[in-house]
PDB file of C-alpha atoms in Angstrom:
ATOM      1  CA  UNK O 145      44.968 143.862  51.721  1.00  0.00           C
ATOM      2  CA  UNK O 146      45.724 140.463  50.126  1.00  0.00           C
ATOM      3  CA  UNK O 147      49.108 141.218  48.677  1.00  0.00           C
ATOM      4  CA  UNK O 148      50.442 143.167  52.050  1.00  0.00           C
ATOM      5  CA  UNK O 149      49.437 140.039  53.972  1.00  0.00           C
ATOM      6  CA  UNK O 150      51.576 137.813  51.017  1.00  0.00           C
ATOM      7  CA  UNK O 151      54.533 140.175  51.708  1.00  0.00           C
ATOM      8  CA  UNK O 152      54.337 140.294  55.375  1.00  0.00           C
ATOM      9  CA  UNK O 153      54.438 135.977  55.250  1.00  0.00           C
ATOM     10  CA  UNK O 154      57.414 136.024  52.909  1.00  0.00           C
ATOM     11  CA  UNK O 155      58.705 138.368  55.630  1.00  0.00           C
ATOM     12  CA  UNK O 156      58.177 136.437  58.755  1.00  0.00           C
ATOM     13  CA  UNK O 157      59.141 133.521  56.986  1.00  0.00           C
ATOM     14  CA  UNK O 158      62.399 134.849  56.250  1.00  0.00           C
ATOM     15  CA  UNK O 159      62.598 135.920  59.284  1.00  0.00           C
ATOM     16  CA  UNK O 160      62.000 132.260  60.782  1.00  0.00           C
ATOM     17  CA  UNK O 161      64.171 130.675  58.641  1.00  0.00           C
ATOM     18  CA  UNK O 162      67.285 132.940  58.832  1.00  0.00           C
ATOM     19  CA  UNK O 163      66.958 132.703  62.624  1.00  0.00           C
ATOM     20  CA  UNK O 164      67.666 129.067  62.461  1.00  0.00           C
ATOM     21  CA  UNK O 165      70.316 128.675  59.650  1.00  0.00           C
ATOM     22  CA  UNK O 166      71.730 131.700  61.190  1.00  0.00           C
ATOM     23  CA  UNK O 167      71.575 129.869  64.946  1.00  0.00           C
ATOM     24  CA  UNK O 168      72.827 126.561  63.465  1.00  0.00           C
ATOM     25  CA  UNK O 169      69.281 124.730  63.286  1.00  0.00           C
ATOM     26  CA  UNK O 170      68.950 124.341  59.827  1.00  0.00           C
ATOM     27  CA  UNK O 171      71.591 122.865  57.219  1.00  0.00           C
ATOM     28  CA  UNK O 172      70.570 123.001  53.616  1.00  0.00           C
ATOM     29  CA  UNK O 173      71.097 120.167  51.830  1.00  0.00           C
ATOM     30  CA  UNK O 174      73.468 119.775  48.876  1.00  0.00           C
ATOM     31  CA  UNK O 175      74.777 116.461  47.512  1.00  0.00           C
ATOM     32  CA  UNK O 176      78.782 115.927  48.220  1.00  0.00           C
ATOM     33  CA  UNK O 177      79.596 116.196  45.019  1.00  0.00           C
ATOM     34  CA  UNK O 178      78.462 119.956  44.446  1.00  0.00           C
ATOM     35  CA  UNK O 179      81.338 121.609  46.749  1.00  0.00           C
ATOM     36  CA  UNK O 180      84.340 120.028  44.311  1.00  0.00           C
ATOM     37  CA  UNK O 181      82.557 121.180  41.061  1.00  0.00           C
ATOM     38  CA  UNK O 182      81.578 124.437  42.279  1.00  0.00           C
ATOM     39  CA  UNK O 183      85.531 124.336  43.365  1.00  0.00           C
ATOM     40  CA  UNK O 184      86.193 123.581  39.308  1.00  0.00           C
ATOM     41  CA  UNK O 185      83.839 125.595  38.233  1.00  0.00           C
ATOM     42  CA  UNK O 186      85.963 128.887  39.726  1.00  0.00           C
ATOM     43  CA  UNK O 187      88.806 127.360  38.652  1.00  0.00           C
ATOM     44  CA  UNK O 188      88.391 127.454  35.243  1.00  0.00           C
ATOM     45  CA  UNK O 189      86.538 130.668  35.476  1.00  0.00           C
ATOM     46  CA  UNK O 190      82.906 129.648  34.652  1.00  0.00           C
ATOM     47  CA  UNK O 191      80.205 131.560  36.382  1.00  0.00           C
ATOM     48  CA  UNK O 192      77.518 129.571  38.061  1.00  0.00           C
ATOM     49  CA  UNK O 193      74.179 131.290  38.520  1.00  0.00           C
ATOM     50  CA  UNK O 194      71.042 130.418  40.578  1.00  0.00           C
ATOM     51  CA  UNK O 195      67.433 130.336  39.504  1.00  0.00           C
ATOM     52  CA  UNK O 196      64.647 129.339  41.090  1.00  0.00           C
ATOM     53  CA  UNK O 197      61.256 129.851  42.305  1.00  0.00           C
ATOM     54  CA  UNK O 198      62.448 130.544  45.844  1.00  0.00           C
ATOM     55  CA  UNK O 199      63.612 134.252  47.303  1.00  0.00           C
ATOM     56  CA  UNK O 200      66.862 135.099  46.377  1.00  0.00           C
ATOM     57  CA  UNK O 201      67.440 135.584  49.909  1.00  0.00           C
ATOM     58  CA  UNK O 202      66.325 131.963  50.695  1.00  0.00           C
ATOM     59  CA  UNK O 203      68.991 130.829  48.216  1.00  0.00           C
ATOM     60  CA  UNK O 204      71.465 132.600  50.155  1.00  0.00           C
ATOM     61  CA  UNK O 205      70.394 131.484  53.575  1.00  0.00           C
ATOM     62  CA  UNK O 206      70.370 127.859  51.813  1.00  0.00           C
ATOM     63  CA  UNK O 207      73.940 127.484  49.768  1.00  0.00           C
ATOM     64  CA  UNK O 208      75.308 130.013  53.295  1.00  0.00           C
ATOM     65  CA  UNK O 209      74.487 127.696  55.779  1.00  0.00           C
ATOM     66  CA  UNK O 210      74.701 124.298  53.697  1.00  0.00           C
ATOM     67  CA  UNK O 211      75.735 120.848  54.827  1.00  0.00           C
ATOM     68  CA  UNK O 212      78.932 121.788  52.736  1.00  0.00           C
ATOM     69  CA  UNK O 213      79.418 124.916  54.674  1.00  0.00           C
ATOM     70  CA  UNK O 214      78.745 128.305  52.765  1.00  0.00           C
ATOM     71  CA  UNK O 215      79.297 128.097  49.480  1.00  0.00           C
ATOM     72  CA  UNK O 216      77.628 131.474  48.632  1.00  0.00           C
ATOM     73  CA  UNK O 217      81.225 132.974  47.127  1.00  0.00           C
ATOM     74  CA  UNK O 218      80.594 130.324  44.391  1.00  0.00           C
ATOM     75  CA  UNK O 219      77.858 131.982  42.266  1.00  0.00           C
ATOM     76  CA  UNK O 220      78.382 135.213  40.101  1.00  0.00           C
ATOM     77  CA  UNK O 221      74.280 135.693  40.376  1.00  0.00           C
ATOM     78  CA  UNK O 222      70.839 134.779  41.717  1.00  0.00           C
ATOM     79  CA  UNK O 223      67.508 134.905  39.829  1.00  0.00           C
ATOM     80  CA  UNK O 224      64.009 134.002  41.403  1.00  0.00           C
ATOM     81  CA  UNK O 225      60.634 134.860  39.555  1.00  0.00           C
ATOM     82  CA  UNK O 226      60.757 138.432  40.473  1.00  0.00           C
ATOM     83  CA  UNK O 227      64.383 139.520  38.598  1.00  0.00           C
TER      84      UNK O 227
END
C-alpha cells in the first residue's frame, strides 16, 4: 500500500540518519549565536518550542547532535505537521 511504503521511508530514513548523528557523522547546523540565547532564554524562564515540517524525532536528532553540542534540554516542546 502507498501509505505503508511512506511510513516504512520515514522509518529507514530515521533509521539512516540517527545512525550517523548518533556515530558522529552528521552535525546539525545551528548559527553560534543560538546556544547563548537559548542559554537566556532558560534563564529568564521563557519556553522555546519547535515547529516544523520535519519529524519531531528529526528535530531531536538535529538540536542533539548539533555543531553546538546537544541542546535538546533547551525546548519545553516539539510540533511537526502531525501534533
Amino acid at each position: 500500500c502507498e501509505r505503508c511504503a511512506i511510513s516504512l521511508e520515514i522509518m529507514v530514513n530515521l533509521d539512516i540518519k540517527g545512525t550517523g548523528y548518533n556515530e558522529g557523522h552528521f552535525k546539525g547546523h545551528v548559527y553560534p549565536d543560538l546556544k547563548p540565547l537559548l542559554e537566556w532564554c532558560k534563564e529568564h524562564a521563557i519556553a522555546v518550542s519547535i515547529y516544523s515540517s520535519g519529524s519531531i524525532n528529526a528535530q531531536k536528532l538535529l538540536f542533539g547532535h548539533s555543531t553546538e553540542g546537544d541542546l535538546t534540554g533547551y525546548f519545553s516542546s516539539h510540533f511537526d505537521t502531525t501534533s
